[in-house]
Amino acid sequence: AAEEAIKAGIYPYFHELESKQDIEVIMEGKRRIMLGSNNYLGLTVHPEVMEAAIKAIEKYGTGCSGSRFLNGTLDLHNELEVELADFLGMEAVTTFSTGFQSNLGIISAIAGRHEYILCDRENHASIYDGCRLSYAETIRYRHNDMDDLESKLKKLPLEAGKLIITDGVFSMSGDIAKLPEIVELAEKYNAATMVDDAHGLGVIGEGGRGTASHFGLTDKVDIIMGTFSKSLASLGGFMAAKKYIVDYVRHNSRPFIFSASITPAGCAAALAALRIIKREPERVARLTHLSKYLREKLMENGIAVRESGYSTPIIPFYTYEHTRTLVAAKMLFEEGVYVNPVLPPATAPTECLLRTSLMATHTEEILDEAVEIIARVTKQLP
Ligand code: PMP
């Protein structure tokens, strides 16, 4: 399929970037408006974040050359964990080398034999792989469907270990998890809860504190997982929970123990980004404003935006068929707009999408320019 797409000139992957990850980028020699990055707060190019990374290299060198467990813990890792726990209002945090690895490491460590994981169908691939790595039985429920979740919970023994896992903000659709209902069901059926807030942190909740904060339910969620590769402008991931759960994972999680820690530059960048988010919550408000702005502009121009109850910065629109989606992505790229295609198995074969995502640093002018191009291109599609 990849070879065919290359031959047809509609292969959408591995475009080469020759500039910073910003609202406009140079990709394959030309300016493109970036509407496909997870750099939600635009902090990858913030001078303070860049400076912190450079200083960390000067002080610690380029790598940690070992696991957090052994020689790879810097004072910077500990500082990041303490400040992040404080920001989230959770007891403790531990960091992993990537967000993907966090899900592998958390789920495989805490869900064991004769236990059950209840997993939203649209959860991220790393959650699925974490489930496969654990010895617990995984049961999927229909996306954000609380009746289906309850019917599955009902069939399980009340005393058995159960963990409900959901994305906070779903990565492809921008939907927000129905956390109030999930927490209620968890209490009723004796289950624990875990939220993957990769796309919620820095995006929703008080000052960007994420999905649990958005619903005022921080004290009801057992585990919050997140990543530094999106709003926090770096690379790495984390788990936030009660201290005894974090301590358990730190001593039992193979992806945590047997893998090298976040690099000094990566760690310092995430810490600097976190401090900016704390100091300047207006960035999060600006992102929400722009999310509503872009959604409305796309709808005004007759573009088939996917419905979502709340304006998150993930705004996908339907292109329906597989090839039509690739053609649309290619045409947009040629006209100077970068967006990401969402294709099966991430979506149903007739519900393919192009996923736009925003940064707080986008301007209304650049979004207007992008919408004009998207409207023009989608009208030309067969
Ligand atoms: N969880 C979700 C919901 C994600 O969208 C992603 C990344 N796209 C990850 C986990 C993995 O994070 P990372 O890219 O930082 O490894």
Coordinates of N, CA and C in Angstrom, one line a residue, residues 85 88-94 110 193 217-224 239-250:
A85 N 4.1 17.0 40.0 CA 3.2 16.5 41.0 C 2.4 17.7 41.6
L88 N -0.1 19.2 39.2 CA -1.3 18.4 39.0 C -2.1 18.2 40.2
G89 N -1.5 18.5 41.4 CA -2.3 18.2 42.6 C -2.3 16.7 42.9
M90 N -1.2 16.0 42.5 CA -1.1 14.6 42.8 C 0.0 14.4 43.8
E91 N 0.0 13.2 44.5 CA 1.0 13.0 45.5 C 2.5 12.9 45.0
A92 N 2.6 12.1 43.9 CA 3.9 11.8 43.4 C 3.9 11.6 41.8
V93 N 5.0 11.8 41.2 CA 5.2 11.6 39.8 C 6.5 10.8 39.6
T94 N 6.4 9.9 38.6 CA 7.7 9.4 38.1 C 7.8 9.6 36.6
I110 N 1.1 -2.6 36.9 CA 0.0 -2.7 37.9 C -1.1 -3.6 37.6
T193 N -9.0 3.9 38.3 CA -9.1 4.6 37.0 C -7.8 5.2 36.6
L217 N -12.1 16.6 39.3 CA -12.1 15.2 39.8 C -10.7 14.7 40.1
T218 N -9.7 15.6 40.3 CA -8.3 15.2 40.5 C -8.2 14.1 41.6
D219 N -9.0 14.3 42.7 CA -8.8 13.4 43.8 C -9.5 12.1 43.6
K220 N -10.3 12.0 42.5 CA -11.0 10.7 42.2 C -10.3 9.8 41.2
V221 N -9.3 10.4 40.5 CA -8.6 9.6 39.5 C -7.3 9.0 40.1
D222 N -7.1 7.6 39.9 CA -6.0 7.0 40.6 C -4.7 7.3 39.9
I223 N -4.7 7.2 38.6 CA -3.4 7.4 37.8 C -3.7 8.4 36.7
I224 N -2.8 9.4 36.6 CA -2.8 10.3 35.4 C -1.4 10.0 34.7
M239 N 4.0 9.4 35.0 CA 2.8 8.8 35.7 C 2.7 9.6 37.0
A240 N 1.5 10.1 37.3 CA 1.2 10.8 38.6 C 0.1 10.0 39.3
A241 N 0.4 9.8 40.6 CA -0.5 8.9 41.4 C -0.2 9.1 42.9
K242 N -0.8 8.3 43.7 CA -0.4 8.3 45.1 C 1.0 7.8 45.2
K243 N 1.7 8.2 46.2 CA 3.1 7.8 46.3 C 3.4 6.3 46.3
Y244 N 2.5 5.6 47.0 CA 2.8 4.1 47.1 C 2.6 3.4 45.8
I245 N 1.7 4.0 44.9 CA 1.6 3.4 43.6 C 2.8 3.7 42.7
V246 N 3.2 5.0 42.8 CA 4.4 5.4 42.0 C 5.6 4.6 42.5
D247 N 5.8 4.4 43.8 CA 6.9 3.6 44.3 C 6.9 2.2 43.8
Y248 N 5.7 1.6 43.8 CA 5.5 0.3 43.3 C 6.0 0.2 41.8
V249 N 5.5 1.1 41.0 CA 5.9 1.1 39.6 C 7.4 1.3 39.4
R250 N 8.0 2.2 40.2 CA 9.4 2.4 40.1 C 10.3 1.2 40.4

